Amino acid sequence: MGCPQRCQAATFLSDLAVTPIAYIQSHLRYWTAGHGLLSVHLDTLLVSWGLGIFFCAFFYLGARRMAAGRSTRGLVALEMLVHFVDGQVRDTFHGTTRLVGPLALTVFVWVWLMNAMDLLPVDLVPRLAALAGAPAFKPVPTNDLNMTFALSVSVFVLMIVYNFAGKGLGGFAREVFTKPFGVWFAPLNVVFRLIEDLAKPLSLSLRLFGNMFAGEMIFVLIAALLPWWFAWIPDLGWTIFHILIITLQAFIFMMLTIVYLSMAHEAH
Amino acid sequence: MNLDLTFLGEVVGFVLFVGFTLRYVWPPILAAIERREREIAAGLEAAERGRQALADAEARTAEMMHEARDRAARLLDDATRQVARLLEEGRRDAERQRAEALAATEAQIQQAVIRARDELRTDLGRLVVITAGRLLEREVRAEDHERLLTEAARELG
């Protein structure tokens, strides 16, 4: 911690060889309470819950004003966003569901908000947290496998639910045992199905985590390795590019959630 | 980096936020969108109706203009014919009156001539009688006088 001043001062190579590593490592630690399997990442929980509550409150107030017949530019933007998500759900998910639309909206906005924490200056939040007494702070919740897995495993559970709801126990079993190679290859079919279904939540969560981890790491590396008077140039470029990435990743997560659930709901 | 209780905390949060959205956010916003779509559809329909009404009115106006023009032309035609007829009648009347007046005048002249001739004849008879009396140097008798006059008048007439 406290690297930037030293980084600025570090004009000779020997210092540079030591300090950046310490700096980078400081950005890889979570604010942890407890030990082992029973520990929690306070930073991830705080930021994600805060943003989740912000999302709920923001949209709730917007929805209430909309229901009251108000129409402002902000409300129309909100309406367009919901309309957009609703359109994606209608295009992809064939069948009646009350859950997929709100689920997709929550995933998209919540993941986007959490990703957007990456756009804050890379040292700002950790330093403020340090002032408040936190030993470490990672401000991007989607840069935590617990977060991304929580999302993808929840989606996975819903996939199982939709499999049963859409096809019934018999239909689901028939699909698992007979597709894609026919009934005589039932064991092989089951193995294939297991791999296929397990790969979905795994890839879903790892894709988001990997993108956010790499994005954050680029910011950290720019801050760690480049002199302060030059760092802002690649920083600016990467930030602008990153606006695209965080939106794209949130969108991909939402779309794949819809697609996976629709695949689970419909017979292949 | 390992999975720990954070995972459960995030699952709980996810479920709560989705539940909240499902219950309090999604339905009113979707209702607002549907209301807006209905309003837009109604507005478009009203505009279409207005356009149709305008077209109808224009067509009716054109038809009325056409009719009015026809009627005006017909009226003008009638009036022209009427005027021509009146003129013709007037001309014929005048002609007839002129002829009548001429005839009356001619008759009067005729009578005046006859009367003048009669007077002339009488005067001439009397003159002849008087002249004859002088020539005979005697008074023609009253009855002869009358007879001579009458005979002279007959022969002259």
XYZ file of C-alpha atoms in Angstrom:
425
model
C 0.000 0.000 0.000
C 0.979 3.587 -0.301
C 2.814 2.888 -3.461
C 2.097 5.785 -5.791
C 4.304 8.259 -3.922
C 7.060 5.727 -3.830
C 6.424 4.773 -7.411
C 6.775 8.365 -8.331
C 9.962 8.569 -6.401
C 11.233 5.296 -7.781
C 13.342 6.572 -10.597
C 16.014 3.923 -10.317
C 15.664 0.343 -11.368
C 16.453 -1.405 -8.109
C 13.482 0.172 -6.381
C 11.237 -0.506 -9.362
C 12.070 -4.190 -9.221
C 10.684 -4.504 -5.695
C 7.893 -1.997 -5.323
C 5.596 -2.795 -8.246
C 5.231 -6.369 -7.082
C 4.191 -5.266 -3.617
C 1.807 -2.804 -5.191
C 0.239 -5.415 -7.470
C -0.081 -7.902 -4.616
C -1.826 -5.311 -2.500
C -4.433 -5.103 -5.243
C -4.992 -8.861 -5.245
C -5.995 -9.169 -1.574
C -9.588 -9.211 -0.369
C -10.784 -7.656 2.829
C -11.402 -10.944 4.583
C -13.039 -11.827 7.861
C -12.912 -15.349 9.298
C -10.820 -18.281 8.160
C -10.919 -20.885 5.443
C -14.274 -21.999 4.141
C -16.144 -19.938 6.709
C -14.492 -16.623 5.824
C -16.231 -13.810 3.951
C -14.957 -11.134 1.615
C -16.337 -8.010 3.221
C -15.395 -5.810 0.265
C -17.213 -7.982 -2.276
C -20.277 -8.286 -0.068
C -20.403 -4.577 0.805
C -20.070 -3.290 -2.743
C -22.331 -5.879 -4.372
C -25.094 -5.543 -1.792
C -24.781 -1.774 -1.890
C -25.084 -1.720 -5.672
C -27.904 -4.290 -5.591
C -29.868 -2.167 -3.149
C -29.092 0.920 -5.213
C -30.371 -0.855 -8.334
C -33.572 -1.959 -6.579
C -34.222 1.474 -5.075
C -33.460 3.328 -8.298
C -35.710 1.154 -10.422
C -38.394 1.001 -7.746
C -38.621 4.795 -7.565
C -38.555 5.014 -11.349
C -41.298 2.412 -11.653
C -43.438 4.229 -9.102
C -43.130 7.528 -10.925
C -43.883 5.781 -14.210
C -46.956 4.157 -12.707
C -48.060 7.638 -11.611
C -48.013 8.667 -15.273
C -44.878 10.823 -15.103
C -42.601 10.914 -18.121
C -39.173 12.482 -18.047
C -36.053 11.800 -20.065
C -34.621 9.636 -17.306
C -37.792 7.616 -16.997
C -37.925 7.111 -20.748
C -34.322 5.888 -20.661
C -35.314 3.451 -17.914
C -38.289 2.385 -19.975
C -36.099 1.827 -23.014
C -33.702 -0.319 -21.008
C -36.527 -2.493 -19.675
C -38.079 -2.623 -23.146
C -34.730 -3.718 -24.567
C -34.330 -6.510 -21.989
C -37.947 -7.539 -22.486
C -37.358 -7.701 -26.243
C -34.318 -9.947 -25.778
C -36.320 -12.251 -23.515
C -39.266 -12.392 -25.918
C -36.985 -13.096 -28.880
C -35.137 -15.907 -27.152
C -37.406 -17.472 -24.552
C -40.426 -19.077 -26.174
C -42.977 -19.806 -23.528
C -44.680 -17.991 -20.749
C -42.615 -16.996 -17.774
C -42.822 -14.213 -15.276
C -39.353 -14.793 -13.930
C -36.967 -14.571 -16.870
C -37.575 -10.898 -17.665
C -36.936 -9.561 -14.157
C -34.067 -12.017 -13.784
C -32.439 -10.798 -16.990
C -32.914 -7.142 -16.006
C -31.395 -7.741 -12.567
C -28.455 -9.643 -14.030
C -27.764 -7.010 -16.669
C -27.993 -3.921 -14.476
C -26.464 -5.411 -11.358
C -23.521 -6.971 -13.212
C -23.028 -3.743 -15.166
C -22.966 -1.679 -11.974
C -20.488 -4.042 -10.338
C -18.312 -4.062 -13.462
C -18.495 -0.266 -13.558
C -16.608 -0.114 -10.258
C -13.612 -0.927 -12.421
C -13.898 2.522 -13.991
C -13.135 4.236 -10.663
C -9.470 5.161 -10.291
C -7.716 1.982 -9.327
C -6.382 3.287 -6.020
C -9.309 5.484 -4.988
C -11.526 2.980 -3.228
C -8.711 0.958 -1.574
C -7.215 4.185 -0.188
C -10.531 5.440 1.176
C -11.098 2.020 2.701
C -7.633 2.112 4.208
C -8.474 5.446 5.819
C -11.524 3.729 7.317
C -9.298 0.966 8.651
C -9.712 -1.799 6.088
C -6.497 -3.784 5.561
C -7.357 -4.432 1.892
C -10.166 -3.663 -0.498
C -11.118 -4.949 -3.923
C -13.867 -2.669 -5.211
C -15.029 -4.800 -8.176
C -17.316 -7.605 -6.899
C -17.363 -9.360 -10.278
C -13.588 -9.660 -9.831
C -14.366 -12.294 -7.182
C -15.168 -15.884 -8.107
C -17.617 -16.059 -5.199
C -19.693 -13.403 -6.884
C -19.660 -14.799 -10.402
C -20.230 -18.332 -9.186
C -23.111 -17.185 -7.002
C -24.755 -15.801 -10.127
C -24.003 -18.744 -12.399
C -24.886 -21.422 -9.835
C -28.204 -19.670 -9.176
C -28.823 -19.721 -12.913
C -27.812 -23.391 -12.959
C -30.375 -24.198 -10.259
C -32.989 -22.353 -12.295
C -31.960 -24.368 -15.359
C -32.731 -27.565 -13.487
C -36.055 -26.145 -12.325
C -36.973 -25.089 -15.870
C -35.963 -28.501 -17.232
C -38.528 -30.128 -14.991
C -41.111 -27.404 -15.471
C -40.828 -27.379 -19.267
C -40.506 -31.092 -20.005
C -41.733 -32.891 -16.913
C -39.748 -35.602 -15.169
C -40.293 -38.111 -18.011
C -39.383 -35.720 -20.773
C -36.273 -34.550 -18.957
C -35.177 -38.128 -18.260
C -35.792 -39.176 -21.853
C -33.722 -36.248 -23.058
C -30.876 -37.008 -20.669
C -30.743 -40.714 -21.526
C -31.419 -40.685 -25.267
C -29.912 -37.500 -26.652
C -27.754 -37.147 -28.640
C -26.801 -40.807 -29.488
C -30.051 -42.720 -28.948
C -31.234 -45.034 -26.201
C -28.475 -47.722 -26.665
C -25.818 -45.240 -25.642
C -27.633 -44.095 -22.519
C -24.565 -43.992 -20.213
C -22.581 -42.025 -22.755
C -25.523 -39.682 -23.220
C -25.679 -39.051 -19.475
C -21.965 -38.267 -19.340
C -22.293 -35.908 -22.296
C -25.264 -34.202 -20.713
C -23.420 -33.783 -17.417
C -20.436 -32.221 -19.107
C -22.661 -29.994 -21.231
C -24.729 -28.760 -18.314
C -21.826 -28.288 -15.931
C -19.831 -26.416 -18.541
C -22.545 -23.784 -18.776
C -22.367 -22.270 -15.270
C -18.615 -22.789 -15.200
C -17.997 -20.902 -18.448
C -20.597 -18.300 -17.518
C -18.896 -17.378 -14.272
C -15.297 -17.795 -15.423
C -15.841 -15.638 -18.492
C -17.093 -12.718 -16.429
C -14.475 -13.203 -13.724
C -11.646 -13.529 -16.244
C -12.622 -10.398 -18.117
C -12.946 -8.306 -14.982
C -9.793 -9.716 -13.417
C -7.795 -8.980 -16.560
C -9.313 -5.528 -16.898
C -8.477 -4.651 -13.330
C -4.994 -6.101 -13.739
C -4.294 -3.869 -16.730
C -5.196 -0.812 -14.650
C -2.973 -2.032 -11.821
C -0.080 -2.726 -14.185
C -0.419 0.679 -15.825
C -0.313 2.323 -12.399
C 2.513 0.122 -11.185
C 4.925 0.119 -14.093
C 4.553 3.454 -15.831
C 5.741 6.825 -14.549
C 2.877 8.984 -13.276
C 3.287 11.651 -15.965
C 2.771 9.077 -18.699
C 0.412 6.574 -17.078
C -2.720 8.603 -17.746
C -2.458 8.141 -21.526
C -2.818 4.323 -21.658
C -5.073 4.610 -18.623
C -7.482 6.821 -20.534
C -7.420 4.518 -23.558
C -8.020 1.415 -21.469
C -10.815 3.113 -19.501
C -12.674 4.049 -22.680
C -12.200 0.544 -24.057
C -13.255 -0.890 -20.716
C -16.599 0.933 -20.823
C -17.284 -1.274 -23.833
C -16.049 -4.427 -22.114
C -18.072 -4.039 -18.925
C -21.237 -3.403 -20.934
C -20.522 -6.269 -23.293
C -19.807 -8.664 -20.418
C -22.983 -7.667 -18.583
C -24.932 -8.132 -21.811
C -23.342 -11.524 -22.531
C -24.113 -12.709 -19.006
C -27.725 -11.644 -19.407
C -28.112 -13.165 -22.879
C -26.547 -16.479 -21.876
C -28.768 -16.611 -18.804
C -31.817 -16.230 -21.049
C -30.479 -18.687 -23.633
C -29.586 -21.347 -21.060
C -32.981 -21.087 -19.400
C -34.781 -21.231 -22.737
C -32.711 -24.284 -23.746
C -33.657 -25.883 -20.452
C -37.310 -25.017 -20.938
C -37.681 -26.283 -24.490
C -37.073 -29.783 -25.729
C -33.945 -30.054 -27.835
C -9.618 -16.588 -4.392
C -11.134 -19.704 -2.852
C -14.830 -20.130 -2.529
C -16.165 -19.325 0.911
C -19.214 -17.917 2.667
C -19.162 -14.893 0.378
C -20.721 -17.215 -2.202
C -23.771 -17.839 -0.003
C -24.091 -14.159 0.787
C -24.121 -13.347 -2.903
C -26.654 -16.084 -3.681
C -28.958 -14.691 -1.000
C -28.481 -11.175 -2.362
C -29.135 -12.308 -5.922
C -32.345 -14.094 -4.940
C -33.552 -11.063 -2.961
C -32.798 -8.573 -5.729
C -34.424 -10.719 -8.424
C -37.438 -11.242 -6.155
C -37.721 -7.509 -5.554
C -37.464 -6.761 -9.258
C -40.029 -9.443 -10.040
C -42.450 -8.062 -7.476
C -42.007 -4.276 -7.484
C -40.022 -3.165 -10.544
C -40.888 -5.252 -13.585
C -44.724 -5.164 -13.558
C -45.244 -1.379 -13.250
C -42.565 -0.537 -15.827
C -43.948 -3.085 -18.287
C -47.447 -1.744 -17.664
C -46.169 1.775 -18.403
C -44.537 0.548 -21.619
C -47.723 -1.198 -22.707
C -49.748 1.900 -21.858
C -47.403 4.023 -23.925
C -47.621 1.584 -26.817
C -51.396 1.691 -26.638
C -51.306 5.491 -26.584
C -49.026 5.608 -29.610
C -51.217 3.135 -31.462
C -54.321 5.163 -30.595
C -52.593 8.374 -31.695
C -51.583 6.861 -35.011
C -55.093 5.560 -35.534
C -56.560 8.993 -34.751
C -54.136 10.599 -37.180
C -55.167 8.095 -39.848
C -58.826 8.827 -39.135
C -58.135 12.559 -39.372
C -56.356 12.109 -42.671
C -59.265 10.045 -43.977
C -61.766 12.676 -42.817
C -59.747 15.405 -44.522
C -59.664 13.425 -47.756
C -63.434 12.843 -47.521
C -64.066 16.535 -46.896
C -61.844 17.482 -49.813
C -63.680 15.071 -52.079
C -67.030 16.421 -50.900
C -65.870 19.991 -51.395
C -64.736 19.228 -54.934
C -68.066 17.575 -55.665
C -69.960 20.550 -54.250
C -67.841 22.969 -56.267
C -68.528 20.930 -59.369
C -72.257 20.932 -58.681
C -72.286 24.668 -57.998
C -70.424 25.349 -61.186
C -72.904 23.201 -63.099
C -75.835 24.993 -61.570
C -74.349 28.389 -62.269
C -73.745 27.412 -65.871
C -77.291 26.107 -66.144
C -78.684 29.312 -64.628
C -76.639 31.449 -66.956
C -77.827 29.384 -69.888
C -81.452 29.729 -68.826
C -81.064 33.465 -68.303
C -79.475 33.916 -71.698
C -82.275 31.961 -73.360
C -84.875 33.955 -71.383
C -83.329 37.246 -72.403
C -83.237 36.169 -76.045
C -86.842 35.076 -75.835
C -87.903 38.361 -74.198
C -85.999 40.345 -76.770
C -87.648 38.385 -79.568
C -91.072 38.880 -78.030
C -90.426 42.591 -77.581
C -89.279 42.872 -81.126
C -92.375 41.070 -82.384
C -94.650 43.234 -80.219
C -93.048 46.387 -81.481
C -93.369 45.131 -85.027
C -97.011 44.339 -84.535
C -97.735 47.681 -82.869
C -95.936 49.508 -85.616
C -97.979 47.645 -88.225
C -101.209 48.363 -86.368
C -100.357 52.056 -85.970
C -99.435 52.220 -89.628
C -102.650 50.530 -90.663
C -104.724 52.865 -88.453
C -102.976 55.889 -89.872
C -103.441 54.694 -93.403
C -107.160 54.131 -92.721
C -107.458 57.622 -91.308
C -105.698 59.037 -94.307
C -107.956 57.020 -96.533
C -111.027 58.394 -94.793
C -109.675 61.909 -94.904
C -109.077 61.493 -98.636
C -112.624 60.153 -99.132
C -114.049 62.920 -97.101
C -112.023 65.506 -98.972
C -113.114 63.991 -102.261
C -116.736 64.076 -101.182
C -116.431 67.668 -100.172
C -114.618 68.439 -103.368
C -117.335 66.725 -105.350
C -120.085 68.592 -103.608
C -118.291 71.872 -104.051
C -117.642 71.115 -107.713
C -121.369 70.180 -108.286
C -122.429 73.357 -106.697
C -119.966 75.261 -108.834
C -121.244 73.525 -111.972
C -124.851 74.283 -111.099
C -124.054 77.869 -110.435
C -122.061 78.116 -113.616
C -124.780 76.359 -115.593
C -127.429 78.744 -114.084
C -125.413 81.655 -115.189
C -125.035 80.204 -118.573
C -128.791 79.584 -118.838
C -129.453 82.876 -117.160
C -132.087 81.521 -115.117
C -132.470 80.045 -111.839
C -132.382 76.376 -111.912
C -135.285 75.061 -110.093
C -134.776 73.745 -106.753
C -135.579 70.130 -107.713
C -133.458 70.278 -110.846
C -130.713 71.777 -108.873
C -130.719 68.957 -106.432
C -130.905 66.369 -109.212
C -128.064 67.889 -111.145
C -125.907 67.989 -108.108
C -126.545 64.419 -107.361
C -125.963 63.291 -110.908
C -122.777 65.300 -111.189
C -121.588 63.873 -107.960
C -122.347 60.344 -109.195
C -120.549 60.845 -112.474
C -117.495 62.278 -110.789
C -117.508 59.643 -108.149
